[in-house]
Amino acid sequence: MVMVEIYIPLLDKRYDFRLDEHTQILYLLEDISEIICQKEQCSMGGDWRSLFLCDMATRRRLPFASTLSECGVKIGDSLLLV
């Protein structure tokens, strides 16, 4: 597990997440969007598959088929969800 901060510009909020660094990012996005919608009591206006994660330090988009570990994401890193 890796602890990361995820910033969501649409909500202008930051969330701390503990994520499995060996799970494909595509599946993490589903879980992340579900948890945030529950917390904010909102519903996704679109499909969660239209979201993507970016590494804030490198400013690169993380590929859906990769894992956080494969992308070099470490404990304490900041990610952007758009």
Coordinates of N, CA, C and O in Angstrom, one line a residue, residues 13-17 33-42:
K13 N -10.4 20.3 -4.0 CA -10.2 19.6 -2.7 C -9.1 18.6 -2.9 O -8.8 18.1 -4.0
R14 N -8.4 18.3 -1.8 CA -7.4 17.3 -1.7 C -7.8 16.1 -0.8 O -8.4 16.4 0.3
Y15 N -7.5 14.9 -1.1 CA -7.8 13.7 -0.4 C -6.6 12.9 -0.2 O -5.8 12.7 -1.1
D16 N -6.5 12.3 1.0 CA -5.4 11.3 1.2 C -6.0 9.9 1.0 O -7.1 9.6 1.5
F17 N -5.3 9.1 0.2 CA -5.7 7.8 -0.1 C -4.6 6.8 0.1 O -3.4 7.1 -0.1
S33 N -13.1 7.2 -7.6 CA -14.3 8.0 -7.9 C -15.5 7.6 -7.1 O -16.3 8.5 -6.7
E34 N -15.7 6.3 -6.8 CA -16.8 5.9 -5.9 C -16.6 6.5 -4.5 O -17.6 6.9 -3.9
I35 N -15.5 6.4 -3.9 CA -15.3 6.9 -2.6 C -15.5 8.4 -2.5 O -16.1 8.9 -1.6
I36 N -15.0 9.1 -3.5 CA -15.2 10.6 -3.4 C -16.6 11.0 -3.6 O -17.1 11.9 -2.9
C37 N -17.3 10.3 -4.5 CA -18.7 10.6 -4.7 C -19.5 10.3 -3.4 O -20.5 11.0 -3.0
Q38 N -19.2 9.2 -2.7 CA -19.9 8.9 -1.4 C -19.6 10.0 -0.4 O -20.5 10.5 0.3
K39 N -18.3 10.4 -0.3 CA -17.9 11.4 0.7 C -18.5 12.7 0.4 O -19.0 13.4 1.3
E40 N -18.6 13.1 -0.9 CA -19.2 14.4 -1.2 C -20.7 14.4 -1.5 O -21.2 15.4 -1.9
Q41 N -21.3 13.2 -1.4 CA -22.7 13.0 -1.6 C -23.1 13.5 -3.0 O -24.0 14.3 -3.1
C42 N -22.4 13.1 -4.0 CA -22.7 13.5 -5.4 C -22.7 12.3 -6.2 O -22.3 11.2 -5.8

